[in-house]
PDB file of C-alpha atoms in Angstrom:
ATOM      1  CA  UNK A   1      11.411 -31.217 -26.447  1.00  0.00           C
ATOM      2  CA  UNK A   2       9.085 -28.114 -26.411  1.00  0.00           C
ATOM      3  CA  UNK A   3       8.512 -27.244 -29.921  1.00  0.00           C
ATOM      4  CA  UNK A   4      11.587 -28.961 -31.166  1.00  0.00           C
ATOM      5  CA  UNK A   5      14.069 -27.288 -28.737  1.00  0.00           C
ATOM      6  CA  UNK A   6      16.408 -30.126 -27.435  1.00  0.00           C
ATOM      7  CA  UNK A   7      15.852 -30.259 -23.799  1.00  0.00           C
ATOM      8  CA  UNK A   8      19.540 -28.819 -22.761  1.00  0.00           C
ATOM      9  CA  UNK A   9      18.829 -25.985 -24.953  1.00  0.00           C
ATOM     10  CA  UNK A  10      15.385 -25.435 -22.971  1.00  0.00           C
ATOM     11  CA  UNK A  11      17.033 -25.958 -19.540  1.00  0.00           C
ATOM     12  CA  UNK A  12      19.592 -23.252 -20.508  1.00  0.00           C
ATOM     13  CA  UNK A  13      17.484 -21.022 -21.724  1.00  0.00           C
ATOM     14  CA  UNK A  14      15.045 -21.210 -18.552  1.00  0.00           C
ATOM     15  CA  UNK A  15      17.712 -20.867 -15.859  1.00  0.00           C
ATOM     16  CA  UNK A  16      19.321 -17.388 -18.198  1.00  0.00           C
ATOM     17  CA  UNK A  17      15.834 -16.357 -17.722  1.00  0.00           C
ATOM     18  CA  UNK A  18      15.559 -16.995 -14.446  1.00  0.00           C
ATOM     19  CA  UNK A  19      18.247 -15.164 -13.532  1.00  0.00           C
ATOM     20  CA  UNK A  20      17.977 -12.053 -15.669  1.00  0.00           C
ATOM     21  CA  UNK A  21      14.476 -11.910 -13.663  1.00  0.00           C
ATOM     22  CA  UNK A  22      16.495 -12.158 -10.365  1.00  0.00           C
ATOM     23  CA  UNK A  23      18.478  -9.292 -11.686  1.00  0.00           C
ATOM     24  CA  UNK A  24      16.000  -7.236 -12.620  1.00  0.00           C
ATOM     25  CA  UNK A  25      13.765  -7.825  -9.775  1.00  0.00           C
ATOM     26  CA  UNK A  26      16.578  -6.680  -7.502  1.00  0.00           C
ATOM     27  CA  UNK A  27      17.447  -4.182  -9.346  1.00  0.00           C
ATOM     28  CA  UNK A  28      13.956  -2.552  -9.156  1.00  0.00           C
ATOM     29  CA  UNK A  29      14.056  -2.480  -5.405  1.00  0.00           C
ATOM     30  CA  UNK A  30      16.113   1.014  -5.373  1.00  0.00           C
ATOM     31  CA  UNK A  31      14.269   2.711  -8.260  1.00  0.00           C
ATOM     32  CA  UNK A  32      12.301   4.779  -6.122  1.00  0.00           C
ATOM     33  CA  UNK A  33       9.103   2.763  -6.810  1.00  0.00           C
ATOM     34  CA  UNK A  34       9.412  -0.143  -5.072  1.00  0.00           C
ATOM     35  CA  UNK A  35       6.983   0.382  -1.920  1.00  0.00           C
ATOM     36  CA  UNK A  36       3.991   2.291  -2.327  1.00  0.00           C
ATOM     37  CA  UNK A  37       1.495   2.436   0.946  1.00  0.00           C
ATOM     38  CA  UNK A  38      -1.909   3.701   1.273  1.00  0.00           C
ATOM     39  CA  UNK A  39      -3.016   3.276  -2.710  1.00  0.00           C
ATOM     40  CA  UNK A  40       0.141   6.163  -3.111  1.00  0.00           C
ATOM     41  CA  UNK A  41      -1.390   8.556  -1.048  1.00  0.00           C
ATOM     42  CA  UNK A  42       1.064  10.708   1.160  1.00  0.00           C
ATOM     43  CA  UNK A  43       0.319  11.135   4.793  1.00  0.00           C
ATOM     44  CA  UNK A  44       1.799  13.637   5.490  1.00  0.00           C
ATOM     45  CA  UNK A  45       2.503  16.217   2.336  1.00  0.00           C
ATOM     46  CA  UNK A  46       2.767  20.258   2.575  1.00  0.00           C
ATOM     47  CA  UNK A  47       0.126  22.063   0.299  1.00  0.00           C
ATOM     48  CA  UNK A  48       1.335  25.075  -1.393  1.00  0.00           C
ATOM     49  CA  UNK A  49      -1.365  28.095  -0.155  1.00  0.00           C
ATOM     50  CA  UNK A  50      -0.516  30.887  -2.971  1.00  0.00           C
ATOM     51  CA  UNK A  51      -2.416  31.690  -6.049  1.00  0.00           C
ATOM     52  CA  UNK A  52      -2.434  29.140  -9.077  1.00  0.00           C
ATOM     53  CA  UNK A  53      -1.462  26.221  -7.017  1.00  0.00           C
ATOM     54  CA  UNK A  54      -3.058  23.020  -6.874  1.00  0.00           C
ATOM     55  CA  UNK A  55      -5.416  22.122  -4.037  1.00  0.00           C
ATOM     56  CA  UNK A  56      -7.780  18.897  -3.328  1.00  0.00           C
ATOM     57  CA  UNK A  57     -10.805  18.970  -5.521  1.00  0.00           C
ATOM     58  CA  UNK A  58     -12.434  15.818  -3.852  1.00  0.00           C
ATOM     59  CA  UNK A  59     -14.284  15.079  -1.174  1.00  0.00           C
ATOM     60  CA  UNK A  60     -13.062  11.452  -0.673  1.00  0.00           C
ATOM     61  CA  UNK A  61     -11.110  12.017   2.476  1.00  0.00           C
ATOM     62  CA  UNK A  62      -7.718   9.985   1.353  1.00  0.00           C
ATOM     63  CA  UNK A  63      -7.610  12.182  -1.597  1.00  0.00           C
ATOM     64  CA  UNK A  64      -7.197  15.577   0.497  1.00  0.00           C
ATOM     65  CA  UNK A  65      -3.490  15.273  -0.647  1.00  0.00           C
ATOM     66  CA  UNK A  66      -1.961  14.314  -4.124  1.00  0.00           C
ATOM     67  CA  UNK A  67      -1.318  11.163  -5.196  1.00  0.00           C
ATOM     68  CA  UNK A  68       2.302   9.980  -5.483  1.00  0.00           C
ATOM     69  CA  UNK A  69       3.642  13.325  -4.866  1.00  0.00           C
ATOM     70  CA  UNK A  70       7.524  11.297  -5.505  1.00  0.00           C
ATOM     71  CA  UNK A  71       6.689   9.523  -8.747  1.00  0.00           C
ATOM     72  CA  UNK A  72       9.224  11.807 -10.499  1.00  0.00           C
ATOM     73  CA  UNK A  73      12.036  10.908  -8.592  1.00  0.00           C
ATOM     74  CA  UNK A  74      11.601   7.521  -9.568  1.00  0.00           C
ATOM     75  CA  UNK A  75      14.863   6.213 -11.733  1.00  0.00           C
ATOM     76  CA  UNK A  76      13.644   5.993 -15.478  1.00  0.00           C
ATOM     77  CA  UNK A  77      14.010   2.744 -17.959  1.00  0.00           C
ATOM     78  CA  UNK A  78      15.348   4.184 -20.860  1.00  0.00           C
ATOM     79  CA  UNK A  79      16.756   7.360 -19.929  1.00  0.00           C
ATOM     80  CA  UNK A  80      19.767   8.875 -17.728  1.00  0.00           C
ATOM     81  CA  UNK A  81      18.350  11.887 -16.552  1.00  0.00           C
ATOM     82  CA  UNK A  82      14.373  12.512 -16.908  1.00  0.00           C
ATOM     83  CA  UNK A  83      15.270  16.263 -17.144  1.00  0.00           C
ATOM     84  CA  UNK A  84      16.219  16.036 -20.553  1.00  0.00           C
ATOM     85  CA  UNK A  85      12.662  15.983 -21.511  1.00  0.00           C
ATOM     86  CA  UNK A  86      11.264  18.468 -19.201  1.00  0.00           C
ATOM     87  CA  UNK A  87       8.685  21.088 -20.232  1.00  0.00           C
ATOM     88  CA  UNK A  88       8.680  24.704 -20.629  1.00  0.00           C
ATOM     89  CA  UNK A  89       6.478  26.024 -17.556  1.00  0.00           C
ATOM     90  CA  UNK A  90       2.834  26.383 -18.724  1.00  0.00           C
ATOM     91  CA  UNK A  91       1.003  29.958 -19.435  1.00  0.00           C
ATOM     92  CA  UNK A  92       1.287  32.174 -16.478  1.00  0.00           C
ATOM     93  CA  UNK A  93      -1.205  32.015 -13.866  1.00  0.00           C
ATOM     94  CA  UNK A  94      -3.244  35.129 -14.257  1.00  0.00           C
ATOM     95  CA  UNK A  95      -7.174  36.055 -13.016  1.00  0.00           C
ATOM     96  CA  UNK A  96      -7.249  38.859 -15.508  1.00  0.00           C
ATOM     97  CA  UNK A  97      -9.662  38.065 -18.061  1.00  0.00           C
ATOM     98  CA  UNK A  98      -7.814  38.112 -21.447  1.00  0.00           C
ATOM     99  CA  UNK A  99      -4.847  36.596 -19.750  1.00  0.00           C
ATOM    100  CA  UNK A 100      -3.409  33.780 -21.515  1.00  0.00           C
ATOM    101  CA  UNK A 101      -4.494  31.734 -18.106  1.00  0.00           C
ATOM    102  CA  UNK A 102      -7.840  33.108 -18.062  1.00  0.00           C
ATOM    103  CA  UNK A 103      -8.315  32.329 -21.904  1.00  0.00           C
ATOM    104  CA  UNK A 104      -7.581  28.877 -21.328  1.00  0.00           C
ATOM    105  CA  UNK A 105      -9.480  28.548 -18.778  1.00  0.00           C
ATOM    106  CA  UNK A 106     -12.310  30.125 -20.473  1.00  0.00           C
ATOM    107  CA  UNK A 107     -11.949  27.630 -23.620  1.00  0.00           C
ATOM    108  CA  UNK A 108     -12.603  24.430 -21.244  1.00  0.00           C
ATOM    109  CA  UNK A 109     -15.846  26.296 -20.013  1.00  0.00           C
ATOM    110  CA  UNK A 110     -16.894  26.923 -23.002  1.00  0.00           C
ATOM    111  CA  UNK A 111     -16.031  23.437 -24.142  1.00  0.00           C
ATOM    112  CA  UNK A 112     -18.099  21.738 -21.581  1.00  0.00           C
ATOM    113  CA  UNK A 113     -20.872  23.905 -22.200  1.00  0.00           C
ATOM    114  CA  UNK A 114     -21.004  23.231 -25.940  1.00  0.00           C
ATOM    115  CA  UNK A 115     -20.179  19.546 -25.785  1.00  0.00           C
ATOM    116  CA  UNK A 116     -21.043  17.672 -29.041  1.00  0.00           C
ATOM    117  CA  UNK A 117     -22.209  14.178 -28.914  1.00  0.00           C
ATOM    118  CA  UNK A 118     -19.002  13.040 -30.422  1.00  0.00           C
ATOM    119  CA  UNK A 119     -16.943  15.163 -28.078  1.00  0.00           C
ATOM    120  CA  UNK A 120     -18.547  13.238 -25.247  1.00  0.00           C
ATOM    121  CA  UNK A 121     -17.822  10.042 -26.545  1.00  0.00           C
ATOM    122  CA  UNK A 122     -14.249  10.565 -26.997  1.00  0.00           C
ATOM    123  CA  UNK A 123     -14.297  11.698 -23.601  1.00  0.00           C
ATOM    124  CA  UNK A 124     -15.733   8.926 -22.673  1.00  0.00           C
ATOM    125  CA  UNK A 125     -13.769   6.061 -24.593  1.00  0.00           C
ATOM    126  CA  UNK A 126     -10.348   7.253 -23.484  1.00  0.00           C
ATOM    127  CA  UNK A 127     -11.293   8.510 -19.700  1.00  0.00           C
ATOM    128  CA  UNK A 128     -10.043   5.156 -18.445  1.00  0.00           C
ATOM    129  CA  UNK A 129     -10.500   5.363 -15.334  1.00  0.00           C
ATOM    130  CA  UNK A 130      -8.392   3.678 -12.241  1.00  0.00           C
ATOM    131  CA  UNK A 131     -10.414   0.443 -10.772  1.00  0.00           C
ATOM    132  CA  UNK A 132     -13.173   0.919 -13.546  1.00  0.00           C
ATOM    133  CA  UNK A 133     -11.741   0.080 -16.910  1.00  0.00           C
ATOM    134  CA  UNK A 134      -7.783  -1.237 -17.924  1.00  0.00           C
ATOM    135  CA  UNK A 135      -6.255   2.396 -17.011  1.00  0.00           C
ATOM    136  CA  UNK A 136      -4.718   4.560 -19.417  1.00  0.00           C
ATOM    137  CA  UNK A 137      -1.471   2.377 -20.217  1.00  0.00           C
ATOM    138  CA  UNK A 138      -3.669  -0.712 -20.189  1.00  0.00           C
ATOM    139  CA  UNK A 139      -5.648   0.943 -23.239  1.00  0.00           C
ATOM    140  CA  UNK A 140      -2.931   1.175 -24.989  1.00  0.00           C
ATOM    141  CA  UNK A 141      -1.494  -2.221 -24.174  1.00  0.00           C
ATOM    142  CA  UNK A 142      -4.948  -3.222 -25.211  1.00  0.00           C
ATOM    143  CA  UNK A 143      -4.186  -1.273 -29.027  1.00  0.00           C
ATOM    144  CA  UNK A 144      -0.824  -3.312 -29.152  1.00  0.00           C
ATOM    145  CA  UNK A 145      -2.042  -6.574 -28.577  1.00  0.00           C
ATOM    146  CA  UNK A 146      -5.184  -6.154 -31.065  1.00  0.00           C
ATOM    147  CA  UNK A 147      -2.705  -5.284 -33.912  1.00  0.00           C
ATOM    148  CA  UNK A 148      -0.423  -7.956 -32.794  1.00  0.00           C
ATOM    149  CA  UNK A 149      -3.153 -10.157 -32.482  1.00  0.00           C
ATOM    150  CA  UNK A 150      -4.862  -9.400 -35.639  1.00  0.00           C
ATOM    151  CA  UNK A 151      -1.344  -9.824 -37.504  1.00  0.00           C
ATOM    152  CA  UNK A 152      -0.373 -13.190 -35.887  1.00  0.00           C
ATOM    153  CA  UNK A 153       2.549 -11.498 -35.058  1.00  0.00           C
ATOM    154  CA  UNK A 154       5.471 -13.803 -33.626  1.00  0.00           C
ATOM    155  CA  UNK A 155       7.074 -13.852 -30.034  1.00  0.00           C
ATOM    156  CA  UNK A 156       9.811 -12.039 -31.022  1.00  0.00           C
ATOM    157  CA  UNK A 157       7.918  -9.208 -32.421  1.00  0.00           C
ATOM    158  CA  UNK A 158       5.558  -9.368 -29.766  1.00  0.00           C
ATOM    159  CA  UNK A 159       8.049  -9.140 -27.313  1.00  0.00           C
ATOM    160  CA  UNK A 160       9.422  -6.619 -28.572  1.00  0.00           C
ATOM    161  CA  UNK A 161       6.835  -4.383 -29.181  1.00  0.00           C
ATOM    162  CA  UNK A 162       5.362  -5.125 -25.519  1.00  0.00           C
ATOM    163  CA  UNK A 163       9.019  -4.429 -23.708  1.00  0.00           C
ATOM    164  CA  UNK A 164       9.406  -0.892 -25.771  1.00  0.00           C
ATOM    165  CA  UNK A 165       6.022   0.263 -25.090  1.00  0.00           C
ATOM    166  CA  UNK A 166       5.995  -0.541 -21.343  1.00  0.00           C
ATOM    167  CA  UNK A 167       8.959   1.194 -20.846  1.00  0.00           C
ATOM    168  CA  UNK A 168       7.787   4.143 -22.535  1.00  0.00           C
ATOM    169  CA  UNK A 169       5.224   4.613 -20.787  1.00  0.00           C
ATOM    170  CA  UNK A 170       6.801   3.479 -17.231  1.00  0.00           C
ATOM    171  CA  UNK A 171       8.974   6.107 -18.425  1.00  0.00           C
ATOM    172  CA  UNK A 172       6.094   8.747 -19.288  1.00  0.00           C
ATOM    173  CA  UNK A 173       4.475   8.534 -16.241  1.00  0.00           C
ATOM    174  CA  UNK A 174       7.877   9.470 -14.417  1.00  0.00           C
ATOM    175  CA  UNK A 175       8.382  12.368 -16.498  1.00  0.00           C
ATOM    176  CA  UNK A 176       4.875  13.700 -16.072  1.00  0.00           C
ATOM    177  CA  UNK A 177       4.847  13.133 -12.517  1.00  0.00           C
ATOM    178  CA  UNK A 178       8.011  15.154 -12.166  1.00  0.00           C
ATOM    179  CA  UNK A 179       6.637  17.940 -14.448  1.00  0.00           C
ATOM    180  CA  UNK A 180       3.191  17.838 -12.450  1.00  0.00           C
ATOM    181  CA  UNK A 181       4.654  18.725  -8.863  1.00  0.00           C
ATOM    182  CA  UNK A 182       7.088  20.832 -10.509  1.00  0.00           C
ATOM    183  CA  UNK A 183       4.574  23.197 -11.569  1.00  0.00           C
ATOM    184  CA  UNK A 184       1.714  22.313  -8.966  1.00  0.00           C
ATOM    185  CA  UNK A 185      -0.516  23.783 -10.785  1.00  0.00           C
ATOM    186  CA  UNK A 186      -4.746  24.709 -10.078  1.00  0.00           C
ATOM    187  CA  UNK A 187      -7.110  22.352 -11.961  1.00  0.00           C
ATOM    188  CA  UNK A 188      -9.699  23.876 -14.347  1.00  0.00           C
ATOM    189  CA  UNK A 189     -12.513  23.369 -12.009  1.00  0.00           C
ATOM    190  CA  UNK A 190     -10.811  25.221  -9.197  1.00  0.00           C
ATOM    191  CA  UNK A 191     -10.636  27.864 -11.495  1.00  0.00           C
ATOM    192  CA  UNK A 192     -13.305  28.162 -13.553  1.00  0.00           C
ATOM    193  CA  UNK A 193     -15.469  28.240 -10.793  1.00  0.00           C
ATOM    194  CA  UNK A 194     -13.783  30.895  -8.952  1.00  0.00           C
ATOM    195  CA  UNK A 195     -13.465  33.619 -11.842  1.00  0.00           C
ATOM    196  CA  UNK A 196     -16.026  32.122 -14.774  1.00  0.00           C
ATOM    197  CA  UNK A 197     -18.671  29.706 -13.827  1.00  0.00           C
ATOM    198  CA  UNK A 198     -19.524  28.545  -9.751  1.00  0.00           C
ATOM    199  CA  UNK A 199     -21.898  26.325 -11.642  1.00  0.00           C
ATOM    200  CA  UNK A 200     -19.243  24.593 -13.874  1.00  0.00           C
ATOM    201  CA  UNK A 201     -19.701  20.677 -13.311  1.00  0.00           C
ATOM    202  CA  UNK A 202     -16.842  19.178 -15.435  1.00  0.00           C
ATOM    203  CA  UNK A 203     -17.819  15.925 -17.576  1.00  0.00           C
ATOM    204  CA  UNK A 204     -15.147  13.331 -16.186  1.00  0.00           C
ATOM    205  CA  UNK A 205     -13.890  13.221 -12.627  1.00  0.00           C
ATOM    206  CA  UNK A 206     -10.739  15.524 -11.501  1.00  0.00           C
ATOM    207  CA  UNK A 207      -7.839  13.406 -10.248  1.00  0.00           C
ATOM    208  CA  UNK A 208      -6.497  14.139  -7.320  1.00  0.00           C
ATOM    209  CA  UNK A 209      -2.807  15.596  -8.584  1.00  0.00           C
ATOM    210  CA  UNK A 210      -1.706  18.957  -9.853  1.00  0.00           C
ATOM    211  CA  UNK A 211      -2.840  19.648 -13.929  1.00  0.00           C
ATOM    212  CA  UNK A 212      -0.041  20.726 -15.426  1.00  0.00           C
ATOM    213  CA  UNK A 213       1.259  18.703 -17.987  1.00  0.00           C
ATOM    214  CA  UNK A 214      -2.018  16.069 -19.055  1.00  0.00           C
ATOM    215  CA  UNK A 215      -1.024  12.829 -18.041  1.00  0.00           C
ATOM    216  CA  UNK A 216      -3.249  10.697 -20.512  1.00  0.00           C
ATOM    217  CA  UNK A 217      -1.160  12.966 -23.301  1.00  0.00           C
ATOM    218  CA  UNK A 218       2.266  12.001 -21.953  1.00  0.00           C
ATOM    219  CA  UNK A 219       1.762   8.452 -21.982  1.00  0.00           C
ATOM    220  CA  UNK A 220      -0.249   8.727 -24.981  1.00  0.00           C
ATOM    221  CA  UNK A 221       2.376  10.927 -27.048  1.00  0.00           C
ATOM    222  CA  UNK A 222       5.108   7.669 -25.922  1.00  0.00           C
ATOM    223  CA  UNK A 223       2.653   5.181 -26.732  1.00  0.00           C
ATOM    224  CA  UNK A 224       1.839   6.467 -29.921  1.00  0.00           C
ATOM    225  CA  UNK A 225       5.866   7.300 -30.802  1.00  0.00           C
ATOM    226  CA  UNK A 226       6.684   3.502 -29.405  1.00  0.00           C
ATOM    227  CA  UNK A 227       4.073   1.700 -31.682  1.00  0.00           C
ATOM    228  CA  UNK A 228       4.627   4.000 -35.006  1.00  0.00           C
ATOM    229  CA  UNK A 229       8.281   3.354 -34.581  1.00  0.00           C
ATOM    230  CA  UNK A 230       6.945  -0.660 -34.581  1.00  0.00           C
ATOM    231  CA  UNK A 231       4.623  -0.655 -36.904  1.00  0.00           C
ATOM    232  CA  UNK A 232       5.265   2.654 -39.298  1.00  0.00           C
ATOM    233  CA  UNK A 233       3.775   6.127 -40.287  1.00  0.00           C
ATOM    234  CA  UNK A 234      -0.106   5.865 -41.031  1.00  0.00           C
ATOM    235  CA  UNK A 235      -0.861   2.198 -39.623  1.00  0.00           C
ATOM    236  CA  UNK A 236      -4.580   2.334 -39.412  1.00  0.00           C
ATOM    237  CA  UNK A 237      -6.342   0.362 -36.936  1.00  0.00           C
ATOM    238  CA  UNK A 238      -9.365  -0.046 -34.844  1.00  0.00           C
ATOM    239  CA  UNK A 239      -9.555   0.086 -31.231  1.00  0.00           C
ATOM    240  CA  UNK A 240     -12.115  -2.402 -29.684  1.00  0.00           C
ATOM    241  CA  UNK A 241     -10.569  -2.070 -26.010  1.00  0.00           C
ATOM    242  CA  UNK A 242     -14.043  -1.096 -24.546  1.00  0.00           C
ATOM    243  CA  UNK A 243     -16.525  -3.009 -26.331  1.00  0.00           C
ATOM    244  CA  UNK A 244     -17.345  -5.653 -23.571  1.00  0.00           C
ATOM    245  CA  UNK A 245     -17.875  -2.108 -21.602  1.00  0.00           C
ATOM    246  CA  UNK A 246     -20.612  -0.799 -24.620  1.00  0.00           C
ATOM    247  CA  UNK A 247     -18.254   1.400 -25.844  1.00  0.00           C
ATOM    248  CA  UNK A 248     -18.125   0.413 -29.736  1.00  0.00           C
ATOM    249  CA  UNK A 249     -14.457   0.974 -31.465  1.00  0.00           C
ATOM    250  CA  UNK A 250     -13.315   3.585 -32.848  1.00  0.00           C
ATOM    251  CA  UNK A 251     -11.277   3.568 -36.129  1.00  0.00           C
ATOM    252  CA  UNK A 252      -7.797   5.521 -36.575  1.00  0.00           C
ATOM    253  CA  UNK A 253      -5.488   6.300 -39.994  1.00  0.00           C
ATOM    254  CA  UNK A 254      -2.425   6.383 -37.173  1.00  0.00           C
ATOM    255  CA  UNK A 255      -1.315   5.935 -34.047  1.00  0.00           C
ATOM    256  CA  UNK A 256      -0.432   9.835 -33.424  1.00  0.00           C
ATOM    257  CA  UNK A 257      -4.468  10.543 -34.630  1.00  0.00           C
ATOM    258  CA  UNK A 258      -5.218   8.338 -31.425  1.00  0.00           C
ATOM    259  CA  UNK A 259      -2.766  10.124 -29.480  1.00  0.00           C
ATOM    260  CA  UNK A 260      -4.168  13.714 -30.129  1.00  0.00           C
ATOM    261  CA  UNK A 261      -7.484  12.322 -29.831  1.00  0.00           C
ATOM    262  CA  UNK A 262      -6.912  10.820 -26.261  1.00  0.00           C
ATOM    263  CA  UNK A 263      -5.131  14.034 -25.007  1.00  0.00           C
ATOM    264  CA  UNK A 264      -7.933  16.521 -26.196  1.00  0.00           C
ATOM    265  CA  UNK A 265      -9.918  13.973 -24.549  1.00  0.00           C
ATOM    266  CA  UNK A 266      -9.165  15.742 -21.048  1.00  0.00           C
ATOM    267  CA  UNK A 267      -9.880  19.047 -22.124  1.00  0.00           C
ATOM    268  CA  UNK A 268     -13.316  17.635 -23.218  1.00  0.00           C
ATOM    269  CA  UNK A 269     -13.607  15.884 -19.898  1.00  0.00           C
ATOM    270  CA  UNK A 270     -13.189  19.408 -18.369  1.00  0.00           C
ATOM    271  CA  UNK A 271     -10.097  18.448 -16.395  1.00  0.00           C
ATOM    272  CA  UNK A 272      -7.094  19.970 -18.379  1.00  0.00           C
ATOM    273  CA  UNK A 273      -6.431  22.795 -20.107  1.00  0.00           C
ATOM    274  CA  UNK A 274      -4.877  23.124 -23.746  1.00  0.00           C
ATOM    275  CA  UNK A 275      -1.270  23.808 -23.033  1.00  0.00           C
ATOM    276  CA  UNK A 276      -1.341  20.844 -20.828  1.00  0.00           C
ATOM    277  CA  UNK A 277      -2.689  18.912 -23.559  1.00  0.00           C
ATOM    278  CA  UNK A 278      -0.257  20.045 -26.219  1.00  0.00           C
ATOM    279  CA  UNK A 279       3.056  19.962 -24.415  1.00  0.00           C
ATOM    280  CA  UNK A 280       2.253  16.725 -22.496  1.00  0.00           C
ATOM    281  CA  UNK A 281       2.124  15.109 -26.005  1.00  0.00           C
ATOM    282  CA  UNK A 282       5.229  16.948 -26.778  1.00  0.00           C
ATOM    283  CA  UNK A 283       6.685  15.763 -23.691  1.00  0.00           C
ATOM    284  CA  UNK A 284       5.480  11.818 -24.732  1.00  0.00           C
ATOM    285  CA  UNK A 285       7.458  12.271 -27.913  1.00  0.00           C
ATOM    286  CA  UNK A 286      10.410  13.026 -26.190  1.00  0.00           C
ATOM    287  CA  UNK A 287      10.627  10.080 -24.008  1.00  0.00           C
ATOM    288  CA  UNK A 288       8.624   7.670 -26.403  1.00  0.00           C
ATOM    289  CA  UNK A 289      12.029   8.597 -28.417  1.00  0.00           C
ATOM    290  CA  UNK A 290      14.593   6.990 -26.005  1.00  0.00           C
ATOM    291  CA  UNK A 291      12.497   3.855 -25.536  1.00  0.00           C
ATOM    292  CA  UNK A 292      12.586   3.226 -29.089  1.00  0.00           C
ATOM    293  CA  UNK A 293      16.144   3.805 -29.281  1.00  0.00           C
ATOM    294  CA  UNK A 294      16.495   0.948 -26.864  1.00  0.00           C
ATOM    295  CA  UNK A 295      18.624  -2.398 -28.471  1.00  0.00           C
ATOM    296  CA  UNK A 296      16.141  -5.212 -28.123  1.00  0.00           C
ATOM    297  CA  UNK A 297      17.126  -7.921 -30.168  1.00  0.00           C
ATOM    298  CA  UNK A 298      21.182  -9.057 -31.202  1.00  0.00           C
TER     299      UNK A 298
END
């Protein structure tokens, strides 16, 4: 027997999980995810052509529309109804300097001009970017299993742990997405280099979706209130997920320190402003919330 199971026990136990897999594999076929074609690019999609509204800042010909413009319609893991944590609309779109827009835009200019060297290298360590390094929810998959890891935690913790955080962040990226095309809103270097700066070069390459709220600070804000629900309030840890890359780790008291610090990473980056920054974390709380309100274990 496999580590002293009795071998009816382990037949049992395979063919349960075989068919909870079953289950949940047919289950996922209506959630609104199921197909995606052409790397999630629409082909056919109507742009919005008013003030304030997002429009393509790349020249890579597939990315002329947004990607997965129906992501928020998807059917959530943890949640009935996404809407219950749906943002507040983000500062009104304005060209008037002193505007609440225009100041925000003004503060990621100003940013990217005045870059520190650690500024840059937060920017760097949590851009994470598709194809190039483990993506956004693989960093912090990568933070989970390090702990884990580190703690020669057990299967059942590990399980755990894994199953709440990857629905939270399935989760996050739903509720983002649905916020994003909500709001369709410009990205700072549409902006910036329309009313401040035609010279503005931002530090980390503009995705090809509307700005508003940050998605790196929606799944991070779920991430962060997944694994301090896990693990507790000020777990310190280090964060090695890029050394093979050159990137040495960085150290944090918590997980919510990492959090903040990977959402003001964007603004750094010159690709989000501040409100979409601040509420996407608030908006990661929200749904990082349900996940770990999830029953796991008997």
């Amino acid at each position: 027997a496999a580590a002293g199971v009795a071998p009816d026990t382990l037949a049992r136990s395979e063919t349960y999980g075989r068919a909870l897999a079953d289950h949940i594999i047919a289950w996922s076929q209506d959630d609104g995810g199921a197909v995606v074609e052409n790397m999630g690019f629409p082909y056919e999609y109507q742009l919005t052509d008013a003030p304030g509204h997002w429009v393509p800042t790349s020249r890579v010909a597939q990315q002329q529309l947004p990607l997965l413009p129906d992501w928020g319609r998807n059917r959530p893991f943890a949640m009935q109804r996404m809407e219950v944590c749906d943002l507040p609309p983000p500062p009104a779109y304005s060209e008037e300097p002193g505007s609440a827009f225009h100041a925000e835009a003004l503060e990621v200019s100003t940013a990217r001009r005045d870059l520190t060297p650690e500024q840059t290298a937060i920017a760097r360590f949590w851009s994470d970017d598709p194809m190039l390094s483990p993506t956004p929810p693989g960093h912090w998959i990568s933070i989970a299993w390090q702990i884990l890891d580190r703690d020669d935690a057990g299967l059942a913790e590990s399980a755990d742990v894994m199953a709440r955080l990857g629905v939270g962040m399935a989760d996050a990226f739903i509720g983002c997405w649905r916020s994003k095309f909500a709001h369709d809103l410009v990205r700072p270097v549409t902006y910036i280099r329309k009313l401040i700066d035609p010279k503005f070069e931002p530090l980390l390459i503009t995705p090809p979706f509307p700005e508003y709220p940050s998605g790196h600070s929606t799944l991070s804000g779920a991430a962060a209130t997944v694994l301090t629900a896990s693990f507790g309030e000020g777990f310190g840890f280090e964060d090695a997920t890029h050394e093979d890359d050159g990137l040495p780790a960085r150290p944090f008291p918590s997980f919510w320190a990492a959090a903040e610090e990977a959402a003001i990473s964007r603004l750094y980056g010159g690709i989000h402003f501040r409100a979409a920054v601040e509420q996407g974390l608030e908006q990661g709380r929200c749904i990082g919330a349900h996940a770990t309100a999830l029953r796991t274990r008997r």
